[in-house]
Structures are given as structure tokens and as C-alpha cells.
Amino acid sequence: MQQIKLFSFPAIALFTVEVPQQLYIVEYGNNVTMECRFPVNGSLNLGLLTVVWEQKRQNYIGRAALLHSELKLGRAILQITSVKITDAGSYLCLIDYQGVDYKYITLEVKAPYKKINTQVMRKPGEDKFVFMCQSEGFPLAEVFWQNEKNFNLSGSVNTTYTMTVDGLYNVTSILTFKPNMSENCSCVFWNKELNGETSAHISTLALMSTPYSGQKSLILFIIPTCVMVAVLPSALIIFQKRKSFKNGQSKKGTFCFR
Ligand SMILES: *[C@@H]1O[C@H](CO)[C@@H](O)[C@H](O)[C@H]1NC(C)=O
Ligand SMILES: *[C@@H]1O[C@H](CO)[C@@H](O)[C@H](O)[C@H]1NC(C)=O
Ligand SMILES: *[C@@H]1O[C@H](CO)[C@@H](O)[C@H](O)[C@H]1NC(C)=O
Ligand SMILES: *[C@@H]1O[C@H](CO)[C@@H](O)[C@H](O)[C@H]1NC(C)=O
Ligand SMILES: *[C@@H]1O[C@H](CO)[C@@H](O)[C@H](O)[C@H]1NC(C)=O
Ligand SMILES: *[C@@H]1O[C@H](CO)[C@@H](O)[C@H](O)[C@H]1NC(C)=O
């Protein structure tokens, strides 16, 4: 008769890491704290604890810290200060404390186009205006030009962008048009993901009253009124955009209505 040996395993308390929040969305330049929780029975034995926070690119080194005071509460909190675009991604949080487990946390970074620099000048040698709006943000924004009154496209628009060393889009939009009368124009920086838009208002009033001066261009800088709009603006503008998308002009992404 063969003896059958029965092994009895000790009851293993499963060691699990939990994340109270799986996705963090943070604004460029702000601080973020991401948290993993692990079971601590009584007082924490630091000698037995290993916490690993890892992200592929590891650009956050030097700006990241583990908040040690929280460990005894079973909270492994990674703080990243002055968040950059390159900090975005998937973070592994692994904890070894007489048992090993890990979770992934996603960090998204957004940079609204908050500060819009504007410039108005006269085209040298021509009776045309050049309006310029420039701003930095992430992700890439479209630039719309619009007028308070009616919505006819006028003038030509050229929107270009470069990347800054910090991974932001540096978007410049230039509207060139022949002025009819004094009118105010706005450039609108819009991105669906930023869930809103920012705009700057440009007035030609002062410029219209200055005489046309041929070669001497670069007459005037107008300080912009920058408005951060949390919600999408008036239905009229939305309607206009939709219409424009339908018309297949969205590739250019730029309109001036007057
Ligand atoms: C980010 O954290 C640093 C260091 O703790 C602090 O000095 C700074 O004020 C924080 N910035 C913001 C925007 O909270
Ligand atoms: C917690 O610690 C107590 C005493 O240190 C021990 O008796 C108990 O088995 C531990 N429980 C777990 C789940 O580790
Ligand atoms: C737009 O501007 C860029 C950079 O200033 C220039 O290289 C390009 O030729 C312009 N495009 C048009 C259509 O004017
Ligand atoms: C963004 O581009 C403009 C020119 O279009 C340039 O003057 C400015 O220095 C750039 N800003 C950054 C941060 O690269
Ligand atoms: C200039 O604007 C006025 C009033 O909006 C309009 O009646 C006129 O036709 C415009 N002229 C040109 C050349 O667009
Ligand atoms: C443009 O804006 C200025 C000040 O914001 C205002 O005084 C002026 O009347 C406006 N012009 C038009 C044509 O709406």
C-alpha cells in the first residue's frame, strides 16, 4: 500500500497592493502625488519593506520623492513636483513587504494655452495688417480667428508650430488681411482634450488711426486680454466651427469672420 502524503499549507494571507485612483490628470508645472496602498499589520518594519516606483523614461528623477512619513499608514506615495509633459505615462508601483504585489497608475499631463502673446503690425510696403497670436501648450491646439460681427472668412492664415525643449507645442498663427474698417479680432486656441479654449482679443482701433508708413512696419504691440474659458463658448461659435468642419476647412484650422 502506497502511502499518500497530504501536505497542509499554511493559510496564506494574500498580500495585495491597491490604488485608490488609477488615473491622474495634472496640469503642466503643478505637483502631483500618486498613491499605492499596502497592508501594514501593526508597526511598520522598514527593514522588510521595498517600494519601487517605475516609469519607462524616468525623466522625473530629481523631482520625485517618496513620502516616507506615510509608509507607516500603508501608503506609498510618490510626489512629483513641477510636472513635465515627459512625465506622462504608466507608472509601476511595486511593493515587497513579506509578500509582493504591484499595480499600474497612469499619469496624464496637460498644458492649457493660457498666455497668448499677440502682435499687430502693418505689412511693409502693403496696405495689409498682420495679426499674430503665439502660445505654448499641450496637446496641439487649433487656432481659429473670429470677428464679433459677421462670419466671413477674410485674409489668409498661416498657423505653424515648433516644439519647446519641455515638450510643449509652441503654436504661432498669423492672419494677414486687408482692413476695411476698425474691427476687433480674436484668435482662439482650441483643443478637445483640454476641454475648453483660450482666446486673445486684438483691436485694430489704435492701428487704424496711425498713418500708413510704408517701410516702417512693426508699429504697435497690443497687450492682450487673455480669457481662460472653462466651458465651451457660445453656441454660435460652436455652430460656426461645426459648419466649418463640414466645409472641410478644419485642416487649416483658422478662420476670421467679419
Ligand atoms: C510643489 O511642491 C514644492 C515642494 O514641495 C513646493 O515648494 C511648491 O510650492 C509646490 N507647487 C505647487 C504648485 O503646489
Ligand atoms: C498581525 O500581527 C499579529 C501580531 O504581531 C499576528 O498575531 C497576526 O497573525 C498578524 N496578522 C497578519 C494578517 O499578518
Ligand atoms: C507659413 O509660415 C512658415 C513659417 O513662417 C513658412 O515657412 C511657410 O512658407 C508659410 N506658409 C504659407 C502658406 O504662407
Ligand atoms: C515660440 O516661438 C516664437 C516664434 O514663433 C519664439 O519667439 C518663442 O521664443 C518661442 N518660445 C519658446 C518657449 O520656444
Ligand atoms: C467695409 O465694411 C462696410 C460695413 O461693414 C461694408 O458695407 C463694405 O462693403 C466693406 N467694404 C469692403 C471693401 O469690404
Ligand atoms: C474694439 O474693442 C475696443 C476696446 O476693446 C472698443 O473700444 C472698440 O469699440 C471695438 N471696436 C469695434 C469695431 O467693435
Tab-separated table of C-alpha atoms and ligand atoms in Angstrom:
chain	number	residue	atom	x	y	z
A	1	MET	CA	0.000	0.000	0.000
A	2	GLN	CA	1.330	3.270	-1.002
A	3	GLN	CA	1.114	5.965	1.484
A	4	ILE	CA	-0.453	9.130	0.364
A	5	LYS	CA	1.026	12.103	1.964
A	6	LEU	CA	-1.133	15.107	2.408
A	7	PHE	CA	0.566	18.421	2.680
A	8	SER	CA	-1.232	21.013	4.572
A	9	PHE	CA	-0.280	24.505	3.531
A	10	PRO	CA	-0.431	27.341	5.987
A	11	ALA	CA	-3.184	29.766	5.239
A	12	ILE	CA	-1.539	32.449	3.166
A	13	ALA	CA	-2.892	35.914	3.664
A	14	LEU	CA	-2.757	37.380	0.174
A	15	PHE	CA	-0.622	40.475	0.012
A	16	THR	CA	-2.278	42.969	-2.281
A	17	VAL	CA	-1.421	46.475	-3.396
A	18	GLU	CA	-4.403	48.749	-4.005
A	19	VAL	CA	-4.686	52.019	-5.872
A	20	PRO	CA	-7.349	54.491	-4.714
A	21	GLN	CA	-7.001	56.296	-8.042
A	22	GLN	CA	-5.821	54.714	-11.269
A	23	LEU	CA	-5.663	57.849	-13.435
A	24	TYR	CA	-4.168	61.191	-12.506
A	25	ILE	CA	-4.601	64.200	-14.775
A	26	VAL	CA	-2.363	67.067	-13.824
A	27	GLU	CA	-1.576	70.435	-15.256
A	28	TYR	CA	1.918	71.097	-16.531
A	29	GLY	CA	4.097	72.690	-13.844
A	30	ASN	CA	1.948	71.536	-10.944
A	31	ASN	CA	2.775	68.905	-8.360
A	32	VAL	CA	1.189	65.509	-8.254
A	33	THR	CA	1.058	62.786	-5.607
A	34	MET	CA	0.199	59.276	-6.722
A	35	GLU	CA	-0.684	56.658	-4.185
A	36	CYS	CA	-0.470	52.910	-3.667
A	37	ARG	CA	-1.762	51.204	-0.563
A	38	PHE	CA	-0.455	48.069	1.068
A	39	PRO	CA	-1.385	46.224	4.248
A	40	VAL	CA	0.612	47.084	7.349
A	41	ASN	CA	-0.062	44.948	10.375
A	42	GLY	CA	0.809	46.908	13.469
A	43	SER	CA	4.016	48.863	13.323
A	44	LEU	CA	5.880	49.016	10.073
A	45	ASN	CA	9.137	47.117	9.813
A	46	LEU	CA	11.115	49.278	7.395
A	47	GLY	CA	13.804	46.635	7.100
A	48	LEU	CA	11.357	44.299	5.399
A	49	LEU	CA	9.863	46.896	3.085
A	50	THR	CA	10.808	47.606	-0.509
A	51	VAL	CA	8.883	50.172	-2.540
A	52	VAL	CA	9.519	50.545	-6.237
A	53	TRP	CA	8.034	53.266	-8.392
A	54	GLU	CA	8.986	52.944	-12.000
A	55	GLN	CA	8.242	54.615	-15.279
A	56	LYS	CA	9.902	53.848	-18.586
A	57	ARG	CA	11.549	57.168	-19.244
A	58	GLN	CA	12.367	58.163	-15.682
A	59	ASN	CA	12.599	61.829	-16.573
A	60	TYR	CA	11.172	62.748	-13.227
A	61	ILE	CA	14.334	61.829	-11.330
A	62	GLY	CA	15.340	64.746	-9.169
A	63	ARG	CA	11.743	65.945	-8.997
A	64	ALA	CA	10.301	62.804	-7.469
A	65	ALA	CA	10.203	61.721	-3.849
A	66	LEU	CA	8.610	59.000	-1.795
A	67	LEU	CA	6.745	60.483	1.148
A	68	HIS	CA	8.291	58.405	3.910
A	69	SER	CA	6.038	59.627	6.673
A	70	GLU	CA	3.060	57.972	5.001
A	71	LEU	CA	4.587	54.495	4.802
A	72	LYS	CA	3.590	53.507	8.327
A	73	LEU	CA	-0.012	54.032	7.283
A	74	GLY	CA	0.474	51.644	4.407
A	75	ARG	CA	0.581	54.420	1.843
A	76	ALA	CA	3.381	54.503	-0.713
A	77	ILE	CA	3.042	57.985	-2.125
A	78	LEU	CA	5.163	59.254	-4.974
A	79	GLN	CA	5.299	63.013	-5.282
A	80	ILE	CA	6.482	64.609	-8.498
A	81	THR	CA	6.980	68.343	-8.455
A	82	SER	CA	6.787	70.687	-11.417
A	83	VAL	CA	5.313	68.036	-13.687
A	84	LYS	CA	6.554	67.946	-17.257
A	85	ILE	CA	4.961	66.586	-20.420
A	86	THR	CA	7.520	63.781	-20.483
A	87	ASP	CA	6.393	62.608	-17.036
A	88	ALA	CA	3.176	61.337	-18.580
A	89	GLY	CA	2.778	57.612	-18.905
A	90	SER	CA	2.289	54.430	-16.993
A	91	TYR	CA	3.814	54.086	-13.543
A	92	LEU	CA	4.514	50.773	-11.908
A	93	CYS	CA	4.116	50.699	-8.162
A	94	LEU	CA	5.614	47.544	-6.696
A	95	ILE	CA	5.700	46.746	-3.015
A	96	ASP	CA	7.533	43.936	-1.298
A	97	TYR	CA	6.561	43.522	2.320
A	98	GLN	CA	6.603	39.845	3.167
A	99	GLY	CA	4.660	39.409	0.007
A	100	VAL	CA	4.902	41.143	-3.349
A	101	ASP	CA	2.294	42.848	-5.463
A	102	TYR	CA	2.107	45.699	-7.929
A	103	LYS	CA	-0.303	47.973	-9.768
A	104	TYR	CA	-0.078	50.419	-12.626
A	105	ILE	CA	-1.068	54.064	-12.391
A	106	THR	CA	-1.496	56.375	-15.376
A	107	LEU	CA	-0.382	59.972	-15.349
A	108	GLU	CA	-1.680	62.428	-17.944
A	109	VAL	CA	-0.230	65.898	-18.288
A	110	LYS	CA	-1.987	68.806	-19.918
A	111	ALA	CA	-0.876	72.339	-20.579
A	112	PRO	CA	-3.642	74.802	-21.447
A	113	TYR	CA	-2.691	77.613	-23.785
A	114	LYS	CA	-3.036	80.150	-21.003
A	115	LYS	CA	-0.867	83.037	-22.012
A	116	ILE	CA	-1.423	84.187	-25.574
A	117	ASN	CA	1.027	86.719	-26.930
A	118	THR	CA	-0.381	88.968	-29.608
A	119	GLN	CA	1.130	91.344	-32.046
A	120	VAL	CA	-0.299	93.585	-34.739
A	121	MET	CA	1.716	95.146	-37.476
A	122	ARG	CA	1.392	96.567	-40.910
A	123	LYS	CA	2.845	94.618	-43.734
A	124	PRO	CA	5.793	96.569	-45.090
A	125	GLY	CA	5.052	98.051	-48.471
A	126	GLU	CA	1.461	96.873	-48.460
A	127	ASP	CA	-1.770	98.175	-47.073
A	128	LYS	CA	-2.331	94.997	-45.081
A	129	PHE	CA	-2.463	94.050	-41.462
A	130	VAL	CA	-0.607	91.194	-39.898
A	131	PHE	CA	-2.119	89.815	-36.707
A	132	MET	CA	-0.097	87.315	-34.753
A	133	CYS	CA	-1.020	85.080	-31.826
A	134	GLN	CA	1.504	82.805	-30.169
A	135	SER	CA	1.155	80.471	-27.216
A	136	GLU	CA	2.548	77.289	-25.726
A	137	GLY	CA	0.630	74.253	-24.555
A	138	PHE	CA	-0.091	70.575	-24.893
A	139	PRO	CA	-1.607	68.792	-26.759
A	140	LEU	CA	-1.537	70.608	-30.072
A	141	ALA	CA	-4.264	73.224	-30.432
A	142	GLU	CA	-6.051	74.509	-33.484
A	143	VAL	CA	-6.235	78.251	-33.908
A	144	PHE	CA	-9.436	79.928	-35.058
A	145	TRP	CA	-9.710	83.560	-35.947
A	146	GLN	CA	-13.020	85.247	-35.457
A	147	ASN	CA	-14.730	88.550	-35.605
A	148	GLU	CA	-17.530	89.847	-33.440
A	149	LYS	CA	-19.807	90.826	-36.279
A	150	ASN	CA	-20.299	88.518	-39.188
A	151	PHE	CA	-18.520	85.394	-40.090
A	152	ASN	CA	-16.995	85.717	-43.497
A	153	LEU	CA	-13.508	84.359	-43.870
A	154	SER	CA	-11.166	87.106	-44.838
A	155	GLY	CA	-7.473	87.170	-45.281
A	156	SER	CA	-5.008	84.334	-45.250
A	157	VAL	CA	-3.952	82.482	-42.182
A	158	ASN	CA	-0.764	80.584	-41.528
A	159	THR	CA	-0.526	78.501	-38.384
A	160	THR	CA	2.741	76.787	-37.588
A	161	TYR	CA	4.262	75.175	-34.556
A	162	THR	CA	7.543	74.102	-33.101
A	163	MET	CA	8.342	72.011	-30.044
A	164	THR	CA	9.900	73.568	-26.992
A	165	VAL	CA	12.629	71.790	-25.041
A	166	ASP	CA	9.975	70.964	-22.436
A	167	GLY	CA	7.874	69.099	-24.981
A	168	LEU	CA	5.220	71.779	-25.338
A	169	TYR	CA	3.808	72.905	-28.654
A	170	ASN	CA	4.779	76.455	-29.495
A	171	VAL	CA	1.946	77.493	-31.807
A	172	THR	CA	2.078	80.647	-33.872
A	173	SER	CA	-0.820	81.782	-36.031
A	174	ILE	CA	-0.539	84.696	-38.405
A	175	LEU	CA	-3.507	86.354	-40.063
A	176	THR	CA	-2.812	88.663	-42.972
A	177	PHE	CA	-5.683	90.747	-44.254
A	178	LYS	CA	-6.635	93.985	-45.860
A	179	PRO	CA	-8.541	96.061	-43.353
A	180	ASN	CA	-11.854	97.568	-44.171
A	181	MET	CA	-12.565	99.479	-41.047
A	182	SER	CA	-11.649	99.364	-37.430
A	183	GLU	CA	-12.569	95.994	-36.155
A	184	ASN	CA	-11.683	93.624	-33.418
A	185	CYS	CA	-10.460	90.148	-33.995
A	186	SER	CA	-9.880	87.207	-31.667
A	187	CYS	CA	-7.668	84.224	-32.012
A	188	VAL	CA	-8.960	81.140	-30.279
A	189	PHE	CA	-6.711	78.281	-29.238
A	190	TRP	CA	-8.810	75.174	-29.105
A	191	ASN	CA	-8.185	71.556	-28.223
A	192	LYS	CA	-10.828	68.958	-27.480
A	193	GLU	CA	-8.694	67.236	-24.854
A	194	LEU	CA	-8.098	70.437	-22.966
A	195	ASN	CA	-11.872	70.605	-22.676
A	196	GLY	CA	-12.005	74.278	-23.378
A	197	GLU	CA	-10.317	77.071	-25.152
A	198	THR	CA	-8.366	80.218	-24.568
A	199	SER	CA	-8.540	83.308	-26.656
A	200	ALA	CA	-6.945	86.673	-27.092
A	201	HIS	CA	-8.597	89.781	-28.343
A	202	ILE	CA	-6.903	92.089	-30.799
A	203	SER	CA	-8.145	95.547	-31.641
A	204	THR	CA	-7.100	97.418	-34.736
A	205	LEU	CA	-8.506	100.666	-33.458
A	206	ALA	CA	-5.193	102.198	-32.469
A	207	LEU	CA	-3.504	100.882	-35.542
A	208	MET	CA	-6.124	102.257	-37.912
A	209	SER	CA	-5.534	105.731	-36.643
A	210	THR	CA	-1.807	105.576	-37.247
A	211	PRO	CA	-0.843	106.649	-40.744
A	212	TYR	CA	0.250	104.040	-43.213
A	213	SER	CA	4.003	104.231	-43.051
A	214	GLY	CA	5.396	102.129	-45.850
A	215	GLN	CA	8.672	100.508	-44.882
A	216	LYS	CA	8.373	101.195	-41.194
A	217	SER	CA	6.279	98.298	-40.026
A	218	LEU	CA	6.219	96.784	-36.548
A	219	ILE	CA	4.351	99.768	-35.257
A	220	LEU	CA	2.451	98.521	-32.347
A	221	PHE	CA	2.203	95.862	-29.754
A	222	ILE	CA	-1.143	95.469	-28.172
A	223	ILE	CA	-1.414	93.941	-24.766
A	224	PRO	CA	-3.862	91.105	-24.999
A	225	THR	CA	-6.786	90.351	-22.846
A	226	CYS	CA	-6.426	86.708	-22.147
A	227	VAL	CA	-9.508	84.889	-21.166
A	228	MET	CA	-9.484	81.383	-19.836
A	229	VAL	CA	-12.777	79.851	-20.763
A	230	ALA	CA	-13.544	76.773	-18.726
A	231	VAL	CA	-16.614	75.782	-20.677
A	232	LEU	CA	-17.107	75.924	-24.399
A	233	PRO	CA	-18.302	79.320	-25.500
A	234	SER	CA	-21.443	80.494	-27.182
A	235	ALA	CA	-23.457	78.150	-29.295
A	236	LEU	CA	-22.964	80.436	-32.223
A	237	ILE	CA	-19.241	79.902	-32.254
A	238	ILE	CA	-19.643	76.174	-31.823
A	239	PHE	CA	-22.131	76.156	-34.660
A	240	GLN	CA	-19.756	78.083	-36.810
A	241	LYS	CA	-16.950	75.665	-36.090
A	242	ARG	CA	-19.109	72.676	-36.898
A	243	LYS	CA	-20.156	74.272	-40.118
A	244	SER	CA	-16.554	74.943	-40.915
A	245	PHE	CA	-15.561	71.376	-40.143
A	246	LYS	CA	-18.253	70.218	-42.522
A	247	ASN	CA	-16.923	72.514	-45.151
A	248	GLY	CA	-13.654	70.674	-44.830
A	249	GLN	CA	-11.705	73.717	-43.796
A	250	SER	CA	-10.701	72.352	-40.454
A	251	LYS	CA	-7.337	71.203	-41.738
A	252	LYS	CA	-6.336	74.808	-41.945
A	253	GLY	CA	-7.889	75.327	-38.552
A	254	THR	CA	-8.045	79.037	-38.910
A	255	PHE	CA	-10.863	81.408	-39.648
A	256	CYS	CA	-11.503	85.048	-39.412
A	257	PHE	CA	-15.071	86.102	-39.583
A	258	ARG	CA	-16.048	89.581	-40.334
B	1	LIG	C1	5.224	71.837	-5.330
B	1	LIG	O1	5.994	71.281	-4.314
B	1	LIG	C2	7.084	72.097	-3.921
B	1	LIG	C3	7.943	71.309	-2.948
B	1	LIG	O2	7.152	70.641	-2.020
B	1	LIG	C4	6.552	73.390	-3.330
B	1	LIG	O3	7.618	74.218	-2.960
B	1	LIG	C5	5.687	74.081	-4.364
B	1	LIG	O4	5.078	75.220	-3.812
B	1	LIG	C6	4.619	73.142	-4.884
B	1	LIG	N1	3.972	73.768	-6.011
B	1	LIG	C7	2.643	73.806	-6.151
B	1	LIG	C8	2.128	74.451	-7.397
B	1	LIG	O5	1.885	73.338	-5.322
B	2	LIG	C1	-0.598	40.665	12.681
B	2	LIG	O1	0.304	40.706	13.767
B	2	LIG	C2	-0.084	39.915	14.871
B	2	LIG	C3	0.883	40.183	16.000
B	2	LIG	O2	2.051	40.799	15.565
B	2	LIG	C4	-0.106	38.455	14.462
B	2	LIG	O3	-0.526	37.664	15.509
B	2	LIG	C5	-1.056	38.299	13.291
B	2	LIG	O4	-1.017	36.972	12.785
B	2	LIG	C6	-0.689	39.262	12.141
B	2	LIG	N1	-1.703	39.176	11.130
B	2	LIG	C7	-1.389	39.116	9.855
B	2	LIG	C8	-2.561	39.075	8.898
B	2	LIG	O5	-0.245	39.132	9.431
B	3	LIG	C1	3.793	79.751	-43.107
B	3	LIG	O1	4.851	80.185	-42.263
B	3	LIG	C2	6.010	79.377	-42.318
B	3	LIG	C3	6.982	79.853	-41.265
B	3	LIG	O2	6.967	81.226	-41.120
B	3	LIG	C4	6.582	79.453	-43.731
B	3	LIG	O3	7.729	78.646	-43.822
B	3	LIG	C5	5.534	78.977	-44.721
B	3	LIG	O4	6.006	79.140	-46.035
B	3	LIG	C6	4.244	79.764	-44.556
B	3	LIG	N1	3.212	79.173	-45.386
B	3	LIG	C7	2.385	79.904	-46.118
B	3	LIG	C8	1.355	79.160	-46.891
B	3	LIG	O5	2.458	81.122	-46.147
B	4	LIG	C1	7.919	80.199	-29.629
B	4	LIG	O1	8.026	80.648	-30.954
B	4	LIG	C2	8.254	82.034	-31.095
B	4	LIG	C3	8.320	82.362	-32.550
B	4	LIG	O2	7.250	81.823	-33.236
B	4	LIG	C4	9.546	82.417	-30.405
B	4	LIG	O3	9.719	83.806	-30.459
B	4	LIG	C5	9.498	81.963	-28.942
B	4	LIG	O4	10.742	82.234	-28.323
B	4	LIG	C6	9.190	80.506	-28.863
B	4	LIG	N1	9.056	80.146	-27.460
B	4	LIG	C7	9.625	79.058	-26.923
B	4	LIG	C8	9.438	78.846	-25.475
B	4	LIG	O5	10.250	78.255	-27.601
B	5	LIG	C1	-16.440	97.589	-45.454
B	5	LIG	O1	-17.418	97.455	-44.428
B	5	LIG	C2	-18.655	98.045	-44.729
B	5	LIG	C3	-19.538	97.939	-43.478
B	5	LIG	O2	-19.395	96.682	-42.863
B	5	LIG	C4	-19.282	97.368	-45.938
B	5	LIG	O3	-20.504	97.980	-46.257
B	5	LIG	C5	-18.323	97.467	-47.107
B	5	LIG	O4	-18.837	96.748	-48.198
B	5	LIG	C6	-16.949	96.926	-46.722
B	5	LIG	N1	-16.023	97.130	-47.812
B	5	LIG	C7	-15.223	96.189	-48.266
B	5	LIG	C8	-14.288	96.576	-49.340
B	5	LIG	O5	-15.212	95.050	-47.771
B	6	LIG	C1	-12.834	97.078	-30.321
B	6	LIG	O1	-12.512	96.986	-28.937
B	6	LIG	C2	-12.281	98.254	-28.345
B	6	LIG	C3	-11.829	98.021	-26.914
B	6	LIG	O2	-11.872	96.688	-26.558
B	6	LIG	C4	-13.567	99.079	-28.411
B	6	LIG	O3	-13.331	100.334	-27.821
B	6	LIG	C5	-13.971	99.250	-29.857
B	6	LIG	O4	-15.205	99.918	-29.953
B	6	LIG	C6	-14.089	97.903	-30.563
B	6	LIG	N1	-14.290	98.122	-31.988
B	6	LIG	C7	-15.232	97.511	-32.689
B	6	LIG	C8	-15.294	97.847	-34.126
B	6	LIG	O5	-16.011	96.707	-32.170
